[in-house]
mmCIF file of C-alpha atoms in Angstrom:
data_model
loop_
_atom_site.group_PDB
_atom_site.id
_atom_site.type_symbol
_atom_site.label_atom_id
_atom_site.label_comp_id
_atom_site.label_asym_id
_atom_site.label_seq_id
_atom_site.Cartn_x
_atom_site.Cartn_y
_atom_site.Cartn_z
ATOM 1 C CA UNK Y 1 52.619 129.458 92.814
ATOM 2 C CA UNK Y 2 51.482 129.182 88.866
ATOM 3 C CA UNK Y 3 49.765 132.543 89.657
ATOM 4 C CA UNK Y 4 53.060 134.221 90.983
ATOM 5 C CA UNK Y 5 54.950 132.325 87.882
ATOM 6 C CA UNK Y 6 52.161 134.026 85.706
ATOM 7 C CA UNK Y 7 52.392 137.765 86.966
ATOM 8 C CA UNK Y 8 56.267 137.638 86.868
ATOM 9 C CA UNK Y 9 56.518 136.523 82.966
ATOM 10 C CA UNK Y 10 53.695 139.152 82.741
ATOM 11 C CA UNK Y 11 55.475 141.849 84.165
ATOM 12 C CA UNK Y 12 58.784 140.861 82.490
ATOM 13 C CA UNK Y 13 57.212 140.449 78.603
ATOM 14 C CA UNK Y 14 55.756 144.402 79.497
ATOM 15 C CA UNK Y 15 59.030 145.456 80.924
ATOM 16 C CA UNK Y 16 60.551 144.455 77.730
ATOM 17 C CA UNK Y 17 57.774 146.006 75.216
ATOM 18 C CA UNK Y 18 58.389 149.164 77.243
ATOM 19 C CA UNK Y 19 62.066 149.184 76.556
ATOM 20 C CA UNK Y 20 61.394 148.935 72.767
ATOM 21 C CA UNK Y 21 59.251 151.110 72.379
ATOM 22 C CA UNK Y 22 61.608 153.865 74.871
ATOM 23 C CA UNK Y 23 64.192 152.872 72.208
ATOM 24 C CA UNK Y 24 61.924 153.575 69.450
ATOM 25 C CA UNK Y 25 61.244 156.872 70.928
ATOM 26 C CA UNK Y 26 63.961 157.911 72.138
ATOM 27 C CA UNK Y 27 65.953 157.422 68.259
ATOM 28 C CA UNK Y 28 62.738 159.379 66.746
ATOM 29 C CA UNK Y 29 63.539 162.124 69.161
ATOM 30 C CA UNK Y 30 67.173 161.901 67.862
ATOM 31 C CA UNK Y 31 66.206 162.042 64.023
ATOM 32 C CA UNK Y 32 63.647 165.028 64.873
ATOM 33 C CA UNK Y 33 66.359 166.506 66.864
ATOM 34 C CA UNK Y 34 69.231 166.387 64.260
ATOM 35 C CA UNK Y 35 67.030 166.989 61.180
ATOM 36 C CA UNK Y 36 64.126 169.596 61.867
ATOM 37 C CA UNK Y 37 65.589 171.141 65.038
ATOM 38 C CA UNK Y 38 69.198 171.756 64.526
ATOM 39 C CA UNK Y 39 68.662 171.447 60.494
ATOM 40 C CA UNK Y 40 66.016 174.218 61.124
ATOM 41 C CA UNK Y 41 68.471 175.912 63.830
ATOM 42 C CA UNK Y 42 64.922 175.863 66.280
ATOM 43 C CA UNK Y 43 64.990 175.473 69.913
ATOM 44 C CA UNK Y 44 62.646 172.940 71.312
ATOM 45 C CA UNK Y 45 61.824 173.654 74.939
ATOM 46 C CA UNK Y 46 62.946 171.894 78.483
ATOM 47 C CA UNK Y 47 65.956 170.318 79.059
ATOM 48 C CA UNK Y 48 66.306 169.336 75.652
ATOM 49 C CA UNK Y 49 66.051 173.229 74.380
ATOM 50 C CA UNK Y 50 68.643 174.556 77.084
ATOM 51 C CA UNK Y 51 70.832 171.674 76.034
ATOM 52 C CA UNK Y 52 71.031 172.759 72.499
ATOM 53 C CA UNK Y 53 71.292 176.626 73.913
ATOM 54 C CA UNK Y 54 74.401 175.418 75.470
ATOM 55 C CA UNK Y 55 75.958 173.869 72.714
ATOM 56 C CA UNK Y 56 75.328 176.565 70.128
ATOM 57 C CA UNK Y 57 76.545 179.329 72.687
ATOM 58 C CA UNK Y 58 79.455 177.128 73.357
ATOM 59 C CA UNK Y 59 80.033 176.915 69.298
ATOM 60 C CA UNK Y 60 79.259 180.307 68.520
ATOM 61 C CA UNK Y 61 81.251 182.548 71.312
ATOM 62 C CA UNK Y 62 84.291 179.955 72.038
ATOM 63 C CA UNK Y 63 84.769 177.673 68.754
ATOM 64 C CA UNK Y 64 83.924 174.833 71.645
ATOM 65 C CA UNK Y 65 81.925 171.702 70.154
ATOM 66 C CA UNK Y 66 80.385 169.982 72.886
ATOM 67 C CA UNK Y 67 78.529 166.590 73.088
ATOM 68 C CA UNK Y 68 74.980 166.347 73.455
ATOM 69 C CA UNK Y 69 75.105 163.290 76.175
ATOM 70 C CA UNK Y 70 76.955 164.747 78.876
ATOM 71 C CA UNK Y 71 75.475 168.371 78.615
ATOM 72 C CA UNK Y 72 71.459 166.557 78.730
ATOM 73 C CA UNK Y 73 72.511 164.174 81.393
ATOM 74 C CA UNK Y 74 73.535 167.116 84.038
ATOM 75 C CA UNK Y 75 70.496 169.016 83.247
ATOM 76 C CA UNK Y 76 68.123 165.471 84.190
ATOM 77 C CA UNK Y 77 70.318 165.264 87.585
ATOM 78 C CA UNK Y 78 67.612 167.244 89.489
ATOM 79 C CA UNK Y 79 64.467 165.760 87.757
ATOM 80 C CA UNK Y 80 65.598 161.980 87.907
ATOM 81 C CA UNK Y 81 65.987 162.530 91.719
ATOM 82 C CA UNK Y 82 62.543 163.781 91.558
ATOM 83 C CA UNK Y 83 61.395 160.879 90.063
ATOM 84 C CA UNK Y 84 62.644 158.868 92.063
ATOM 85 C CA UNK Y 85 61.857 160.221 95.178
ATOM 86 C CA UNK Y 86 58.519 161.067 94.798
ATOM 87 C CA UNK Y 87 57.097 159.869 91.604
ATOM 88 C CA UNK Y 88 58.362 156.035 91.262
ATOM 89 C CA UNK Y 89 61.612 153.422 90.722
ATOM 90 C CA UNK Y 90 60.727 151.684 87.372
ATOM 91 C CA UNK Y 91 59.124 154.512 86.254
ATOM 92 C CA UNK Y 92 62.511 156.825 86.452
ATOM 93 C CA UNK Y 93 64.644 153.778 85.343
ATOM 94 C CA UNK Y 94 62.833 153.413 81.771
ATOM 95 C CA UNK Y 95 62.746 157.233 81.553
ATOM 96 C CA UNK Y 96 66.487 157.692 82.044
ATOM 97 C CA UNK Y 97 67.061 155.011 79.435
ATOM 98 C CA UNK Y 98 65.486 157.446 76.876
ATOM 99 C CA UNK Y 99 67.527 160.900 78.128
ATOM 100 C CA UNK Y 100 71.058 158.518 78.039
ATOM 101 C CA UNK Y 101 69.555 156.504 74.538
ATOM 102 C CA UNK Y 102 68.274 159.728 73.155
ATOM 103 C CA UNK Y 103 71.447 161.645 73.902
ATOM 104 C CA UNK Y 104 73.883 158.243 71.957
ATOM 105 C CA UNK Y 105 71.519 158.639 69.199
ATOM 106 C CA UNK Y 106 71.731 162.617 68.504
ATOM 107 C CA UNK Y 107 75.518 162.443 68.675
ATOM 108 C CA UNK Y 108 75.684 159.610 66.536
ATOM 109 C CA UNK Y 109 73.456 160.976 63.956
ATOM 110 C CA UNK Y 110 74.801 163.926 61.467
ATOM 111 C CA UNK Y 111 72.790 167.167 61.427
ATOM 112 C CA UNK Y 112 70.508 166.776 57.799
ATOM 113 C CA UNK Y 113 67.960 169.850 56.930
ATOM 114 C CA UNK Y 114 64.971 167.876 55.096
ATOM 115 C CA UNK Y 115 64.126 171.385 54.107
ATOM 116 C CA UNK Y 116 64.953 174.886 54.296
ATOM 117 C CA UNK Y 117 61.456 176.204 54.842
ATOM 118 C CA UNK Y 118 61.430 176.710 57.977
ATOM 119 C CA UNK Y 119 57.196 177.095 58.824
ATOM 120 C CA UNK Y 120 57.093 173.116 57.437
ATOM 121 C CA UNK Y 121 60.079 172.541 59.938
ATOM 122 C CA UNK Y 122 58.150 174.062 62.835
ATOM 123 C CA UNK Y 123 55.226 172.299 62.015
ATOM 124 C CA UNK Y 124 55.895 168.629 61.411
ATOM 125 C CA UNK Y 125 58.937 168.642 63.547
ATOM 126 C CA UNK Y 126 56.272 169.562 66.517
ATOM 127 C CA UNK Y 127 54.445 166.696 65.244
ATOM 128 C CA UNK Y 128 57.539 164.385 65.426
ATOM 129 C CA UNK Y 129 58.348 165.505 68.720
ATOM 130 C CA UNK Y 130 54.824 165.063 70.098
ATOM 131 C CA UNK Y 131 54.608 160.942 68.853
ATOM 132 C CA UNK Y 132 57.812 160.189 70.379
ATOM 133 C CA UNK Y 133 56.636 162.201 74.107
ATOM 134 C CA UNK Y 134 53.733 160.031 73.330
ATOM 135 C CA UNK Y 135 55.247 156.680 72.943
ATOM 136 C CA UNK Y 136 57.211 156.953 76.229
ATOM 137 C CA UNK Y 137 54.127 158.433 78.303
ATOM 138 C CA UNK Y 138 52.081 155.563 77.399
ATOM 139 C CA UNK Y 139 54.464 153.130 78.118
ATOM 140 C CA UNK Y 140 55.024 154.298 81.304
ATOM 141 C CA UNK Y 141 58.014 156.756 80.880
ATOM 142 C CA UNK Y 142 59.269 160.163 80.224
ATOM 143 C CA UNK Y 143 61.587 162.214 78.038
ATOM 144 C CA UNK Y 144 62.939 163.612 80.659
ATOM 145 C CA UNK Y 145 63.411 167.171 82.394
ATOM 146 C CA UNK Y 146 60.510 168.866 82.869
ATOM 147 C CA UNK Y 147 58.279 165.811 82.343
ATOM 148 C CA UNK Y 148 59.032 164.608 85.849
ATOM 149 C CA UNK Y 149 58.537 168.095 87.209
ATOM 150 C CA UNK Y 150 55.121 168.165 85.215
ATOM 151 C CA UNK Y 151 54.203 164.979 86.674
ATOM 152 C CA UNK Y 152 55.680 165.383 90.748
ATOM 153 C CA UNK Y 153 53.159 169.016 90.631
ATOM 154 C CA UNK Y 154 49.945 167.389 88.781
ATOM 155 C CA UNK Y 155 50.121 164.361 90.687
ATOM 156 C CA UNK Y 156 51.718 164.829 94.132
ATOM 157 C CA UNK Y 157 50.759 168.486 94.620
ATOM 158 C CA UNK Y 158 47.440 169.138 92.580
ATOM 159 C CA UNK Y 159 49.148 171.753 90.863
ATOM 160 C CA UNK Y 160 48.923 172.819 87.283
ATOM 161 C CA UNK Y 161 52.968 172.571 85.968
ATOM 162 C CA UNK Y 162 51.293 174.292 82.281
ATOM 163 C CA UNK Y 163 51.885 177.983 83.504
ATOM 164 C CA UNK Y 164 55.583 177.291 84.836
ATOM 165 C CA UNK Y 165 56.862 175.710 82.122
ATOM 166 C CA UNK Y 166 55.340 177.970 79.641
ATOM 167 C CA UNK Y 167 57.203 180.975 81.384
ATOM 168 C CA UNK Y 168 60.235 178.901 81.681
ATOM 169 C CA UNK Y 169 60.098 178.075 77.988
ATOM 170 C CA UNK Y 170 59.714 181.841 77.295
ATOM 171 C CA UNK Y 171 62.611 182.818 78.663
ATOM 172 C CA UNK Y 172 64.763 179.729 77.182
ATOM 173 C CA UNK Y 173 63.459 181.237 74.053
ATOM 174 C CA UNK Y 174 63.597 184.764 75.234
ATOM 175 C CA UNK Y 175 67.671 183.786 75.602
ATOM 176 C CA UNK Y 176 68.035 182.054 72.270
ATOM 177 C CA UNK Y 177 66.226 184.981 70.371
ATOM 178 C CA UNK Y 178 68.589 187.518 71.623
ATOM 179 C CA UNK Y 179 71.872 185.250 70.872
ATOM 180 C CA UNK Y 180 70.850 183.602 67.610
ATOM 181 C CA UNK Y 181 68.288 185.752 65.980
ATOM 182 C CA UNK Y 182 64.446 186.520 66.475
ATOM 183 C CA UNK Y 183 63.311 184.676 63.101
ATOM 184 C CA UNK Y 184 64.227 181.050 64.536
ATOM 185 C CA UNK Y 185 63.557 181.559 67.968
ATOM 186 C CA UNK Y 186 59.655 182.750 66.948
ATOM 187 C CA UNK Y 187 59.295 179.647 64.285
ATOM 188 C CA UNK Y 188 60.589 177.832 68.003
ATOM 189 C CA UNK Y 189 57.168 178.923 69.586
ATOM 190 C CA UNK Y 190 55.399 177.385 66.564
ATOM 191 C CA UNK Y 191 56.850 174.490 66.326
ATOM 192 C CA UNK Y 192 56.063 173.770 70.778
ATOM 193 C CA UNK Y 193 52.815 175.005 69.608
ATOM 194 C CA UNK Y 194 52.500 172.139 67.078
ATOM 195 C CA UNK Y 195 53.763 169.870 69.742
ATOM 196 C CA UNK Y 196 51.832 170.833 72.334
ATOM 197 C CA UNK Y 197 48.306 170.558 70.561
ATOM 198 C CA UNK Y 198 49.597 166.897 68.846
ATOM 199 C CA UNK Y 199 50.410 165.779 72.430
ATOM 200 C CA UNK Y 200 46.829 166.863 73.602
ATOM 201 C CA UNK Y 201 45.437 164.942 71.090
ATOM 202 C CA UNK Y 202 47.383 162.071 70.798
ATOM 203 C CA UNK Y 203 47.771 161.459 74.854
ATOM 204 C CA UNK Y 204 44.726 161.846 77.340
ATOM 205 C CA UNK Y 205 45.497 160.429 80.197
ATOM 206 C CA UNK Y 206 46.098 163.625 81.904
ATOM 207 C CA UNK Y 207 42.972 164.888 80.984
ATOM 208 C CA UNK Y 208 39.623 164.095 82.445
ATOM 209 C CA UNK Y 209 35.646 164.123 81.544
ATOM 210 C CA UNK Y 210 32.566 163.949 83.078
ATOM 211 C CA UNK Y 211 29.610 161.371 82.334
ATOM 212 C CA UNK Y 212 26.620 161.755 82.986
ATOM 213 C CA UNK Y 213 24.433 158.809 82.305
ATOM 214 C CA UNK Y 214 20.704 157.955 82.485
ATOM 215 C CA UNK Y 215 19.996 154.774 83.236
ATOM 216 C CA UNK Y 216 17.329 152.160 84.599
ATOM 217 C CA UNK Y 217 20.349 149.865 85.859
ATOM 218 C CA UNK Y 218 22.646 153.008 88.139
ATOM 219 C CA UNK Y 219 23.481 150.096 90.569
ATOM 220 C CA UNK Y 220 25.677 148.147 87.884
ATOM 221 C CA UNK Y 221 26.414 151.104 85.866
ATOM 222 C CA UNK Y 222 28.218 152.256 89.201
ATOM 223 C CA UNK Y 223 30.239 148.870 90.431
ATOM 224 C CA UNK Y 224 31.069 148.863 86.742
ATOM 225 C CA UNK Y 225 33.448 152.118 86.625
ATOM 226 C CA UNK Y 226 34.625 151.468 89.962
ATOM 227 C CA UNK Y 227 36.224 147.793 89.138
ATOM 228 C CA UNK Y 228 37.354 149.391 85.313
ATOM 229 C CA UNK Y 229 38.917 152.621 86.531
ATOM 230 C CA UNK Y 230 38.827 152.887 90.211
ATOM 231 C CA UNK Y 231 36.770 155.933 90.016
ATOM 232 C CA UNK Y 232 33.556 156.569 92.442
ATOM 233 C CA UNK Y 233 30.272 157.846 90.763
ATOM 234 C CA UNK Y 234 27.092 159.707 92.436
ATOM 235 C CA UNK Y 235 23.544 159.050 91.908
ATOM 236 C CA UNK Y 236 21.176 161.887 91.155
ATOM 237 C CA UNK Y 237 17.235 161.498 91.030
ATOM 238 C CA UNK Y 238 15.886 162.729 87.353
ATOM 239 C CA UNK Y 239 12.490 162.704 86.048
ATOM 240 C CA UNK Y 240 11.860 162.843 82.186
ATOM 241 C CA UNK Y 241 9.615 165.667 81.215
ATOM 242 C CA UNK Y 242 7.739 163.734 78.718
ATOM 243 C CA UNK Y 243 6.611 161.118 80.074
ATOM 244 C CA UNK Y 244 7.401 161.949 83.916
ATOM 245 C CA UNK Y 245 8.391 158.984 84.656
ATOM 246 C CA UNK Y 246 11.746 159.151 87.486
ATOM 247 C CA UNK Y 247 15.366 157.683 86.036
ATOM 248 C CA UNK Y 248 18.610 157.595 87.694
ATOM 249 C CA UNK Y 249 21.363 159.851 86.705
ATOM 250 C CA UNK Y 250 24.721 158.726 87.693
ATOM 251 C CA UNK Y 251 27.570 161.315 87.292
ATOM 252 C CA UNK Y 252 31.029 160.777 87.313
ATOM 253 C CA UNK Y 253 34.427 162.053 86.613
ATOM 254 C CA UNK Y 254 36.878 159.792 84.917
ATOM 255 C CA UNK Y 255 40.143 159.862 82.803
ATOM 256 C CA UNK Y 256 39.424 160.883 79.179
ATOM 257 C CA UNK Y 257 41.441 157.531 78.301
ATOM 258 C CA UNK Y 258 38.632 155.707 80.093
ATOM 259 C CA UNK Y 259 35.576 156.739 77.865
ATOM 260 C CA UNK Y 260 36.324 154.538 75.584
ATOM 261 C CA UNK Y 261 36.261 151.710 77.737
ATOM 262 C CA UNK Y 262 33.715 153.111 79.664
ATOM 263 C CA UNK Y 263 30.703 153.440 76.608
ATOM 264 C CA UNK Y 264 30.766 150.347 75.264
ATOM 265 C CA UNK Y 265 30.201 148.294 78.804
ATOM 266 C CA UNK Y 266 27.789 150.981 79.905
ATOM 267 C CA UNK Y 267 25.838 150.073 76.755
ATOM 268 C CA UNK Y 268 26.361 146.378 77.119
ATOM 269 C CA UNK Y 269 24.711 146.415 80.672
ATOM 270 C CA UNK Y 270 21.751 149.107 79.543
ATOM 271 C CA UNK Y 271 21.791 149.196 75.756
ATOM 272 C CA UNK Y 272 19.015 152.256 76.661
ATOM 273 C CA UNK Y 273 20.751 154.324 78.380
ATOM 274 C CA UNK Y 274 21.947 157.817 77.569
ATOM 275 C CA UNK Y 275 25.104 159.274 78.000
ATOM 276 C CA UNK Y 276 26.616 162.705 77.819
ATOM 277 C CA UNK Y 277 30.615 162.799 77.875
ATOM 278 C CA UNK Y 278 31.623 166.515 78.794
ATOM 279 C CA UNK Y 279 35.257 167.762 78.565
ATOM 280 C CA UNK Y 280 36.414 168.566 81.970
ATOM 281 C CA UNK Y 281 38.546 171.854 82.560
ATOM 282 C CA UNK Y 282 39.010 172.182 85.759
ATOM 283 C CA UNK Y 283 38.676 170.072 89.464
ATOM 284 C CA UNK Y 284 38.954 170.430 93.010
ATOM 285 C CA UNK Y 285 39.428 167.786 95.444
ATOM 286 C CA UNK Y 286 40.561 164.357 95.343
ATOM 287 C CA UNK Y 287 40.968 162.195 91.859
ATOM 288 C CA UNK Y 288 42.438 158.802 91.762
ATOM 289 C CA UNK Y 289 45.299 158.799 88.964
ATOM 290 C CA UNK Y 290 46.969 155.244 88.862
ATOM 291 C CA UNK Y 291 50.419 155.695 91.017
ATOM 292 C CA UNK Y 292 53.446 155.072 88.627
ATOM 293 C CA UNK Y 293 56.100 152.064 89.644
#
């Protein structure tokens, strides 16, 4: 009973840091969106970029001024039900909290250019819209659109979502570049280029890397990733080719996020052994990922 007492108050006190911190995001996002994006007149991509298509088409060919909110929240209708079908309740929840919090804060916040050069816009606007994607993936949430769709192809079909979204984003931009000028719409591909490489480096649990590690304890080494990531590992006979004598190579394939929980207890059972971390690019078959709630 103490234990069940225990896991509830733990669940709640993480239910609430992830609210805060979607909060958090969710007003960066806001401030990003109302001071480099429409400051700088770029189009981020997604939802979020066809939402601000709409509005400035709206403003531009019919003198019609149209809220953020409602226009962001019809364009999530399709992913949230994808969420929630296939991806997870809690997880959905917390990541419509940001689209609905997200949309309150950009119509509550005045447009403000920080500055009219527009290459500084692209770039550290990127960089403020990668940290707040950031802070809602690793608590557990989304910014919306074609997150989910990202996530329901990488994790339910084993499908790369990259190449679709690109093309989708090239058309968005395709769009905006014929209606509101080329200039903007090609410092728009810079600044989801910034975004996109800040993301890569600043979340990794998406991406994967192999270990290989030589060791005279494999036996540990092995129950050792299995209870910290859930992840299987396969033994390989080695001989060194100095001194001949045969080691145990155990290879394995874990989340990048992993390594660095990973090294240091590999080297705390076998302060000897030797490990190569690889980048992974590509897999086939089946790889545990952590199912979302």
């Amino acid at each position: 009973m103490a234990e069940k007492k225990k896991k509830i108050i733990s669940t709640l006190k993480w239910d609430f840091i992830r609210l805060v911190v979607v909060l958090l995001a969710a007003f960066l996002m806001a401030v990003n969106i109302q001071t480099f994006i429409n400051g700088g007149e770029l189009i981020p991509g997604g939802a979020q970029g066809l939402t601000i298509v709409i509005q400035r088409a709206a403003l531009k060919y019919f003198n019609l001024q149209i809220a953020y909110t409602p226009i962001n929240i019809c364009l999530n209708a399709i992913p949230v039900y994808i969420g929630f079908r296939y991806i997870g309740k809690k997880f959905t929840m917390f990541s419509m909290i940001m689209v609905l919090a997200n949309g309150i804060f950009v119509d509550l916040i005045p447009i403000h250019a920080v500055t009219h050069d527009t290459l500084l816009v692209a770039v550290f606007g990127g960089i403020l819209n990668a940290v707040a994607i950031t802070m809602c993936l690793e608590v557990d949430a989304t910014s919306g659109g074609t997150d989910f769709i990202s996530i329901f192809l990488s994790q339910r079909k084993g499908i790369d979502a990259f190449p679709f979204i690109l093309a989708g984003n090239v058309i968005l931009l395709t769009i905006a570049g014929a209606m509101f000028g080329w200039e903007k719409a090609l410092y728009s591909m810079i600044f989801q280029y910034v975004s996109t490489q800040t993301l890569h480096i600043l979340y990794r649990t998406y991406q994967q890397r192999t270990l290989f590690i030589i060791t005279d304890m494999p036996d540990r080494v092995c129950s050792m990733i299995y209870a910290t990531c859930s992840h299987g590992a396969t033994l390989i006979d080695g001989e060194g080719s100095y001194a001949h004598k045969n080691k145990k190579i155990v290879y394995s394939i874990v989340s990048a996020s992993d390594t660095r929980k990973l090294i240091p207890k590999i080297k705390e059972i076998d302060p000897n052994a030797f490990i190569n971390s690889i980048r992974t690019e590509e897999i086939m078959g089946n790889f545990y990922m952590r199912p979302r709630d």
